[in-house]
PDB file of C-alpha atoms and ligand atoms in Angstrom:
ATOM      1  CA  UNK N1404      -4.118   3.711 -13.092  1.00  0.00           C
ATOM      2  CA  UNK N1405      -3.841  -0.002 -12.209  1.00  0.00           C
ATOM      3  CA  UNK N1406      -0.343  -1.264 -10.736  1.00  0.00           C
ATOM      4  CA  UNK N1407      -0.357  -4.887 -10.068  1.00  0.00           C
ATOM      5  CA  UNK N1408       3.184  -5.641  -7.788  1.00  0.00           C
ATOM      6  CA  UNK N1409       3.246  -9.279  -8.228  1.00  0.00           C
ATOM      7  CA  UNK N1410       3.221  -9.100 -11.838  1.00  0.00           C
ATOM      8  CA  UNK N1411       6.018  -6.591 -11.924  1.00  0.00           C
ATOM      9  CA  UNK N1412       7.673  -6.090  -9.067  1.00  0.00           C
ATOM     10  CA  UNK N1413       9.554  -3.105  -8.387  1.00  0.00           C
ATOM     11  CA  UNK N1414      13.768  -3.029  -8.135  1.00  0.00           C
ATOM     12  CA  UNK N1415      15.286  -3.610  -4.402  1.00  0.00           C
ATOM     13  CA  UNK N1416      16.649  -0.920  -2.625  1.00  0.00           C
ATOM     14  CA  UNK N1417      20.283  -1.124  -3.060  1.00  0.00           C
ATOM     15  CA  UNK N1418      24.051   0.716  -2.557  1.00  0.00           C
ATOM     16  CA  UNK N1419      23.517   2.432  -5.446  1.00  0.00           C
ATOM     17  CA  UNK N1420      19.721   3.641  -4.931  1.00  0.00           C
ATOM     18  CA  UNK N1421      20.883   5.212  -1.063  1.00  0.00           C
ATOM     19  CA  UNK N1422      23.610   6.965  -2.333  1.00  0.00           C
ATOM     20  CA  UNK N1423      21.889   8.319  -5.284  1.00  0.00           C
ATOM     21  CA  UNK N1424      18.901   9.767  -2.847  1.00  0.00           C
ATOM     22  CA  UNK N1425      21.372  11.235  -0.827  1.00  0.00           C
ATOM     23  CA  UNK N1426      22.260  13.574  -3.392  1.00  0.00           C
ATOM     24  CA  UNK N1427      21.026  16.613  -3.983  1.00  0.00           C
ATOM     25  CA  UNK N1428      18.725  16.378  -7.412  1.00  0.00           C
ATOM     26  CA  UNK N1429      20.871  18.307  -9.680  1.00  0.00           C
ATOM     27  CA  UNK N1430      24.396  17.027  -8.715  1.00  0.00           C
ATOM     28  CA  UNK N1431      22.526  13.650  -9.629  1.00  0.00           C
ATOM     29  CA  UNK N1432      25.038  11.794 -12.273  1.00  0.00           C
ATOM     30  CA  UNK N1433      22.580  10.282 -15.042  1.00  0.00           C
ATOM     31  CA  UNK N1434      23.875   6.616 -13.423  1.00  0.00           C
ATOM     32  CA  UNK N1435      22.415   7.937 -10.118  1.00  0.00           C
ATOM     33  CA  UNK N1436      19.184   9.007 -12.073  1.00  0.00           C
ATOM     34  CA  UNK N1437      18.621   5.574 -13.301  1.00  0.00           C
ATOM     35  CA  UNK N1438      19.141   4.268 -10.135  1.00  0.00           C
ATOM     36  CA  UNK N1439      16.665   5.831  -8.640  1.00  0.00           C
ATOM     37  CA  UNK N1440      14.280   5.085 -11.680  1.00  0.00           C
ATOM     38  CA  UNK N1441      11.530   2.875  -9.582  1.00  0.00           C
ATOM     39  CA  UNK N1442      11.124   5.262  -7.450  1.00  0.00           C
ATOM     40  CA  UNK N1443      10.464   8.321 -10.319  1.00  0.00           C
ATOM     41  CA  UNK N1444       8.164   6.120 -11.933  1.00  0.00           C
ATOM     42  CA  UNK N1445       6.123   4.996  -8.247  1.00  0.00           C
ATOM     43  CA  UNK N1446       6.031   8.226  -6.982  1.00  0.00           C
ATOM     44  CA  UNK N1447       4.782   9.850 -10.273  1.00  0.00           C
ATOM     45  CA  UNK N1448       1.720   7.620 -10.022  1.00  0.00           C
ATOM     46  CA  UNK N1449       1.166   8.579  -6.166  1.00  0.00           C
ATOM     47  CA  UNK N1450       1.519  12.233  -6.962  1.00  0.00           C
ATOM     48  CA  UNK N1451      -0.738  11.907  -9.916  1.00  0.00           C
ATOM     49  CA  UNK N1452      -4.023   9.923  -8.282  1.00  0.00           C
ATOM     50  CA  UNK N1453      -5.686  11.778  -5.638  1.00  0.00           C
ATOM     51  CA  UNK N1454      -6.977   8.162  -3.723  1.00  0.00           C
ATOM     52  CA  UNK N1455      -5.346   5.169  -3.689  1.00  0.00           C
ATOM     53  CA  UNK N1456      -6.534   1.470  -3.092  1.00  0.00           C
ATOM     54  CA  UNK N1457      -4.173  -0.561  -2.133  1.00  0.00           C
ATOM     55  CA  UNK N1458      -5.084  -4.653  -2.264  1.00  0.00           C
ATOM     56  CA  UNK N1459      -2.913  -6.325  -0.020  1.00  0.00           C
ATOM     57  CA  UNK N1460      -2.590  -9.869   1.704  1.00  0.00           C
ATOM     58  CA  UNK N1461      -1.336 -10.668   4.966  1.00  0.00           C
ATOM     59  CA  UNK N1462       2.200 -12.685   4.888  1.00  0.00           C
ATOM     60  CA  UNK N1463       3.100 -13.651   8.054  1.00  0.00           C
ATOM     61  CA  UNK N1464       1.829 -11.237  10.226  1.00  0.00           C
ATOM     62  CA  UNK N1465       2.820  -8.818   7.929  1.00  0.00           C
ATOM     63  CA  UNK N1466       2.511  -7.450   4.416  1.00  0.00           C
ATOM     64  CA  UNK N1467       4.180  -9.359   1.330  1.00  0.00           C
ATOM     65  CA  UNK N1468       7.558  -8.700   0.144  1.00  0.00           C
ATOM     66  CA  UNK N1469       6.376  -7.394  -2.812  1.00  0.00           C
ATOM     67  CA  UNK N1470       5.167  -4.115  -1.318  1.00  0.00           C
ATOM     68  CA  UNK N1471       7.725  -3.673   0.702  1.00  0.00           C
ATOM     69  CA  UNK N1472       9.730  -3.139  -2.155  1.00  0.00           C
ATOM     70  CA  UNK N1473       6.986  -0.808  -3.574  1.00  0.00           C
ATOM     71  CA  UNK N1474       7.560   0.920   0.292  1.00  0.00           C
ATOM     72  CA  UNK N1475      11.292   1.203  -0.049  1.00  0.00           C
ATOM     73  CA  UNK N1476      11.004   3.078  -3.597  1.00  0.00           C
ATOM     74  CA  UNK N1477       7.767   5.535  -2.595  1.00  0.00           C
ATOM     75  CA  UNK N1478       9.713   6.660   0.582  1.00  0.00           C
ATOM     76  CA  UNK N1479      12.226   9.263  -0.635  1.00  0.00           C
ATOM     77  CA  UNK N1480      13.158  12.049   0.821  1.00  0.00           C
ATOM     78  CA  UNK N1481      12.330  15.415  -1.337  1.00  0.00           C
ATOM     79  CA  UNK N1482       9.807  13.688  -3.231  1.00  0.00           C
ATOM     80  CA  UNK N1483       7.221  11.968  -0.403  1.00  0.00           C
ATOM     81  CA  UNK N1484       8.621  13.655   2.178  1.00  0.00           C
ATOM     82  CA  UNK N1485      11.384  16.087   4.176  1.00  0.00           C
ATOM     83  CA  UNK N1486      12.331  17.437   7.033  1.00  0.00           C
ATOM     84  CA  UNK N1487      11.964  20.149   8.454  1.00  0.00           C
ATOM     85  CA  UNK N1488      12.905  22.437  11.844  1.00  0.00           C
ATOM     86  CA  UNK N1489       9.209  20.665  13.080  1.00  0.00           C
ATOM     87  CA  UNK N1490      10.686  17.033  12.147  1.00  0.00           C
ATOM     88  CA  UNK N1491       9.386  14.939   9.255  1.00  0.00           C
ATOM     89  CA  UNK N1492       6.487  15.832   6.966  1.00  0.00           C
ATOM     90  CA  UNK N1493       4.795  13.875   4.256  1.00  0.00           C
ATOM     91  CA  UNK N1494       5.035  15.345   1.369  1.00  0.00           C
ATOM     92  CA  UNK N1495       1.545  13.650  -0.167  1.00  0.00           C
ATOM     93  CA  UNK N1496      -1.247  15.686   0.661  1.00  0.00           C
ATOM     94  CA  UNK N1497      -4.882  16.076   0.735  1.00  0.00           C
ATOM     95  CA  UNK N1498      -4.816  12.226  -0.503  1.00  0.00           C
ATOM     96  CA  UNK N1499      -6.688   9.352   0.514  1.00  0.00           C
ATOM     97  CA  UNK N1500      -6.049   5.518   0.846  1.00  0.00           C
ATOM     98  CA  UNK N1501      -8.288   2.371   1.319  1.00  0.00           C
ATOM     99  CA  UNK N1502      -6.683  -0.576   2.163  1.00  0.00           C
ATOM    100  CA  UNK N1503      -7.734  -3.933   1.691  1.00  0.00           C
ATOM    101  CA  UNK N1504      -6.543  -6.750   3.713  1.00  0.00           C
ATOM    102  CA  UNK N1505      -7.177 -10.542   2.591  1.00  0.00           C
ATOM    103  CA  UNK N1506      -5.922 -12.568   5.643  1.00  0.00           C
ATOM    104  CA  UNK N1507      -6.382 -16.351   6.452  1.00  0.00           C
ATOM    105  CA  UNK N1508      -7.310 -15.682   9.932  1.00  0.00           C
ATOM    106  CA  UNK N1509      -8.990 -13.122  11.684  1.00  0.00           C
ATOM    107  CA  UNK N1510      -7.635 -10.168  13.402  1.00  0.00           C
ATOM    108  CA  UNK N1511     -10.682  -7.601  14.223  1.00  0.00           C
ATOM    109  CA  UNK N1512      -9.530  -5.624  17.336  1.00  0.00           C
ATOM    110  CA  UNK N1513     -10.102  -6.829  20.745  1.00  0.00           C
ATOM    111  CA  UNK N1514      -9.853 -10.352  18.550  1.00  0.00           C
ATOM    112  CA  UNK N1515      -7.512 -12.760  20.028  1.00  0.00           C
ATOM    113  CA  UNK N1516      -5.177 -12.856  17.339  1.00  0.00           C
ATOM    114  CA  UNK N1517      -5.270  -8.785  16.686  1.00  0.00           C
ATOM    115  CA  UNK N1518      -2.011  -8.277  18.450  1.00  0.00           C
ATOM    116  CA  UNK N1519      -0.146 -10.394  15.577  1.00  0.00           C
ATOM    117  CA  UNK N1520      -1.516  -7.986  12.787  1.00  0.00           C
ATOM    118  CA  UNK N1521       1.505  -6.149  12.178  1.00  0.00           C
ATOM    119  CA  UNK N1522      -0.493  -5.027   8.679  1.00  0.00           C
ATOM    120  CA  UNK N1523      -2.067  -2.461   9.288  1.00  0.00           C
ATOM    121  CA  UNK N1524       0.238  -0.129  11.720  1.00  0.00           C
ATOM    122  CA  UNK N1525       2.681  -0.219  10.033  1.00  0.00           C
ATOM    123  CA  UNK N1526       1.049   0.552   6.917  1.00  0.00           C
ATOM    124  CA  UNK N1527      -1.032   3.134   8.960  1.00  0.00           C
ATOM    125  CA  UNK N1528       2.629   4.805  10.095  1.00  0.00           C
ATOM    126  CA  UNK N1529       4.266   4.667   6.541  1.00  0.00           C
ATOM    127  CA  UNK N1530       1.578   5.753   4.620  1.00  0.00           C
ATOM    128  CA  UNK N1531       1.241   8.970   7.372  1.00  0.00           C
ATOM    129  CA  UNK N1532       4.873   9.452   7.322  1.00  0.00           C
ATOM    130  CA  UNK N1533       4.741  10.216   3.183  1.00  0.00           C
ATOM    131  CA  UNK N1534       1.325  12.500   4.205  1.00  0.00           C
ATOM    132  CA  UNK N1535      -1.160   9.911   3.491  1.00  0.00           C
ATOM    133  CA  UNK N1536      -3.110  10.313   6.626  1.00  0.00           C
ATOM    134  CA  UNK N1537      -6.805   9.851   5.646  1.00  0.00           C
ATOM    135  CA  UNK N1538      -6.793   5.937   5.295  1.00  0.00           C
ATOM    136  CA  UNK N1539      -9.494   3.463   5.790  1.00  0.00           C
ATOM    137  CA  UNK N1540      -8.747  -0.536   6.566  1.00  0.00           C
ATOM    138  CA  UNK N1541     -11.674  -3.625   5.060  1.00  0.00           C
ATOM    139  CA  UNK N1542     -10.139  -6.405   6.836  1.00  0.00           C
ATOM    140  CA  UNK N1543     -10.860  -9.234   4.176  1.00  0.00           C
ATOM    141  CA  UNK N1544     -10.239 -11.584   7.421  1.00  0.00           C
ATOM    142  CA  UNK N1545     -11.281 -15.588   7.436  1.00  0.00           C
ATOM    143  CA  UNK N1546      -9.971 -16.441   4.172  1.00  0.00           C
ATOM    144  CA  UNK N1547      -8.574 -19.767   5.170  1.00  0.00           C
ATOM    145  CA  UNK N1548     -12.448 -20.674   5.140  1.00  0.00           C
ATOM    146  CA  UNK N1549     -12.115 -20.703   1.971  1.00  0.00           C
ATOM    147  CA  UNK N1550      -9.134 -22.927   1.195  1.00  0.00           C
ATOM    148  CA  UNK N1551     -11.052 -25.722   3.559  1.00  0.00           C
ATOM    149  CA  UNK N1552     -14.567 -24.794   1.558  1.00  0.00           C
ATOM    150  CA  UNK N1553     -16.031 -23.928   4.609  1.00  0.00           C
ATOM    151  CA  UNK N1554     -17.579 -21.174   2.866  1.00  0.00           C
ATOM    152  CA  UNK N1555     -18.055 -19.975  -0.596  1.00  0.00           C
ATOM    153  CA  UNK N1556     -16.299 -17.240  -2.131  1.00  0.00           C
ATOM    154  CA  UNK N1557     -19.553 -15.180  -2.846  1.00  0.00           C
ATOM    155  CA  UNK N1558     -20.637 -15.673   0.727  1.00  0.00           C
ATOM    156  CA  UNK N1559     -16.901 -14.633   1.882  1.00  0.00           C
ATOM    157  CA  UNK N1560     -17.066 -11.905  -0.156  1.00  0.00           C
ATOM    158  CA  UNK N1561     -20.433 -10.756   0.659  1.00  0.00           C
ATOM    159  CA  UNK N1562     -19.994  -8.607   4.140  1.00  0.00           C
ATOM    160  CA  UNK N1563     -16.864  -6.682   2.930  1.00  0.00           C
ATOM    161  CA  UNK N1564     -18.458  -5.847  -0.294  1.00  0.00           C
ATOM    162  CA  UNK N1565     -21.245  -4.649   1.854  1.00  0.00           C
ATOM    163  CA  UNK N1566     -18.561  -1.963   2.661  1.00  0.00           C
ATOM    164  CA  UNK N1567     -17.573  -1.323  -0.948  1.00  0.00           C
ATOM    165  CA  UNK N1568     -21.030  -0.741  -1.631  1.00  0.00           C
ATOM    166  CA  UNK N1569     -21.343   1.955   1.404  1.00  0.00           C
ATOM    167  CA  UNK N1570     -18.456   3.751  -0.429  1.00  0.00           C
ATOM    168  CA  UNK N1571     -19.916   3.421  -3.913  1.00  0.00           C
ATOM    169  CA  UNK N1572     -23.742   5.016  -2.214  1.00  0.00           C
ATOM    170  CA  UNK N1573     -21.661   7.854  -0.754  1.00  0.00           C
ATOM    171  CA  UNK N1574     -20.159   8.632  -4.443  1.00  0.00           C
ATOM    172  CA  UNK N1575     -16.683   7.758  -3.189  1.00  0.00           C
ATOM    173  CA  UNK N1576     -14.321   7.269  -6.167  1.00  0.00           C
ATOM    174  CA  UNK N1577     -12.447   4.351  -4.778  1.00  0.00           C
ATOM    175  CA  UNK N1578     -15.673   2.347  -5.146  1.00  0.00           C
ATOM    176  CA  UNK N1579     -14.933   1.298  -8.611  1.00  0.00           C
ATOM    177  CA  UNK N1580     -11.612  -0.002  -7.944  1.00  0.00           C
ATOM    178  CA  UNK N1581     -12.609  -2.169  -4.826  1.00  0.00           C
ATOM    179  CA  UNK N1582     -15.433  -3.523  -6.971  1.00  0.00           C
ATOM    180  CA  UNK N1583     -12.564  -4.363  -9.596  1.00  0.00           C
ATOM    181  CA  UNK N1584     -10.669  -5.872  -6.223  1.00  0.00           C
ATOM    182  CA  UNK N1585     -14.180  -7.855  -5.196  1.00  0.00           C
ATOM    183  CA  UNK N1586     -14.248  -9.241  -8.889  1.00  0.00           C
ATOM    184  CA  UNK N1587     -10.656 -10.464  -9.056  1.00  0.00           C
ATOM    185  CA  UNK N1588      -9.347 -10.993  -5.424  1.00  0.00           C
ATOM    186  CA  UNK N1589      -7.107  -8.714  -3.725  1.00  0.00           C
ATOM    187  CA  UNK N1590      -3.825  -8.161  -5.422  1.00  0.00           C
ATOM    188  CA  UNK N1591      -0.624  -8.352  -3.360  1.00  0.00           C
TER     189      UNK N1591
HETATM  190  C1  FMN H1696       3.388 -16.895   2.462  1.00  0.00           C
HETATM  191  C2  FMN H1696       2.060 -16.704   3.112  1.00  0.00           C
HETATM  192  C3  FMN H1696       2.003 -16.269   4.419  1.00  0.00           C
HETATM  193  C4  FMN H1696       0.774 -16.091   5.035  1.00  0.00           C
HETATM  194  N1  FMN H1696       0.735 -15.632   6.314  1.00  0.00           N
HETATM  195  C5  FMN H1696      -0.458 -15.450   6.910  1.00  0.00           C
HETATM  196  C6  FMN H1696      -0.526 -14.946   8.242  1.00  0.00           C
HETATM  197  O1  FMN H1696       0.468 -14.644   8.887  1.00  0.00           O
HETATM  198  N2  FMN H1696      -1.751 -14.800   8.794  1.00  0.00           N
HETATM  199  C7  FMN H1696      -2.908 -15.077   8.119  1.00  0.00           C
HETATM  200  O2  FMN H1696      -3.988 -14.908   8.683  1.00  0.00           O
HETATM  201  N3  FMN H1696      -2.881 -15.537   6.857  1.00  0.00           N
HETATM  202  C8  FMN H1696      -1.690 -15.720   6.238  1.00  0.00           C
HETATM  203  N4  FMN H1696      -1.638 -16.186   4.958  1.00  0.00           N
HETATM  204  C9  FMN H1696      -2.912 -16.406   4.245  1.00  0.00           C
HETATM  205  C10 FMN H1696      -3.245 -15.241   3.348  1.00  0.00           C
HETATM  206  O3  FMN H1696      -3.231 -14.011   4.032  1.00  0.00           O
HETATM  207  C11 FMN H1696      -4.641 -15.448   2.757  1.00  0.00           C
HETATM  208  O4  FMN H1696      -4.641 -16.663   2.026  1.00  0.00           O
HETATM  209  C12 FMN H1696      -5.072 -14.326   1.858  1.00  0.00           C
HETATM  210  O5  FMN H1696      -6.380 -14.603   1.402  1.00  0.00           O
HETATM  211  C13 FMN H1696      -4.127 -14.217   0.672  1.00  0.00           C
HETATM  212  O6  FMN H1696      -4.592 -13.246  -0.211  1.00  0.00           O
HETATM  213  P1  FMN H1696      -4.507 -13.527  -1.785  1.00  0.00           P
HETATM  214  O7  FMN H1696      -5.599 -14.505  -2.042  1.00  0.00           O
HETATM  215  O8  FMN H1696      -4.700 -12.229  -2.394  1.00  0.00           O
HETATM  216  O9  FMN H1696      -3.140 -14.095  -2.054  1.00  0.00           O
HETATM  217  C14 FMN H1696      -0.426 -16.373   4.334  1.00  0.00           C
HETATM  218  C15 FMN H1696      -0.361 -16.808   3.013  1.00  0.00           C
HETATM  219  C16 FMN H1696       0.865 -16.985   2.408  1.00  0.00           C
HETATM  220  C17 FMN H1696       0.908 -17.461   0.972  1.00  0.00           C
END
């Protein structure tokens, strides 16, 4: 299951859409259903997939618009997560995430620019929050080499495919899709 954002970018959270997940699902009126149709559709495709790879580009500091909206739809309460007399729990379980992050500069910890990368926790705390706790970050970093031909894509590309390639040795079934990711470029 492929999901490309940018292409089709999911409905804003609105009025209608917090109301409609405030209600209990079967006092839902079929207006609030269809409200909340983004988020039946987004969450169907989490809950089906066991590992996720999310491809994902750093937009001022932070991640792009576009999955934010993807965020604000995913994070629903009875679906991705509840809570309970011990606080909030993620309703996703036992799945797995890797996260690529394409980013002009670079923001390896310890870097001096790592403080600014506001990418990856908070996608690290939202991704938990729903129950996705067994993540792993390639941090695409130096991009902007590119755009000033510095370097070569295939050259770019080359260390953080080294990574891809760990995953695909160890049998991991996200392998395939960064490999897809390495052909085409991150999506955002
Ligand atoms: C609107 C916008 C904001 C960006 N903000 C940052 C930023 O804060 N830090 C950074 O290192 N790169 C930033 N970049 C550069 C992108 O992260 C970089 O070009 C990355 O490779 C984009 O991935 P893409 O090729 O999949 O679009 C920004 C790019 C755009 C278009």
């Amino acid at each position: 299951m492929h999901r490309d954002l940018a292409a089709d970018p999911p409905a804003r959270v609105d009025a209608k859409w917090i109301v409609a997940s405030a209600v209990a699902v079967a006092m839902r009126s079929q207006e609030q259903q269809a409200a909340l149709a983004w988020s039946h559709v987004l969450i169907g495709e989490l809950e089906e997939a066991d590992e996720y790879v999310l491809g994902v580009a750093m937009h001022n500091f932070s991640i792009p618009s576009v999955l934010k909206l993807w965020i604000d739809q995913v994070v629903l309460r009875g679906r991705t997560f509840k809570y309970s007399e011990a606080g909030p729990e993620g309703l996703l379980k036992g799945k797995k995430a890797t996260i690529v992050v394409a980013s002009g500069g670079i923001y390896e910890p310890k870097s001096p620019a790592a403080a600014l990368n506001y990418v990856e926790p908070y996608l690290t705390a939202i991704l938990s929050f729903i129950g996705v706790r067994c993540l792993r970050f390639i941090r695409a970093g130096g991009a902007a080499a590119l755009a000033t031909g510095t370097v070569d894509r295939s050259t770019f590309l080359e260390p953080f495919l080294g990574e891809v390639r760990t995953a695909a040795s160890e049998n991991d079934p996200t392998a395939d899709e960064l490999l897809r990711l390495g052909d085409e470029g991150p999506a955002q």
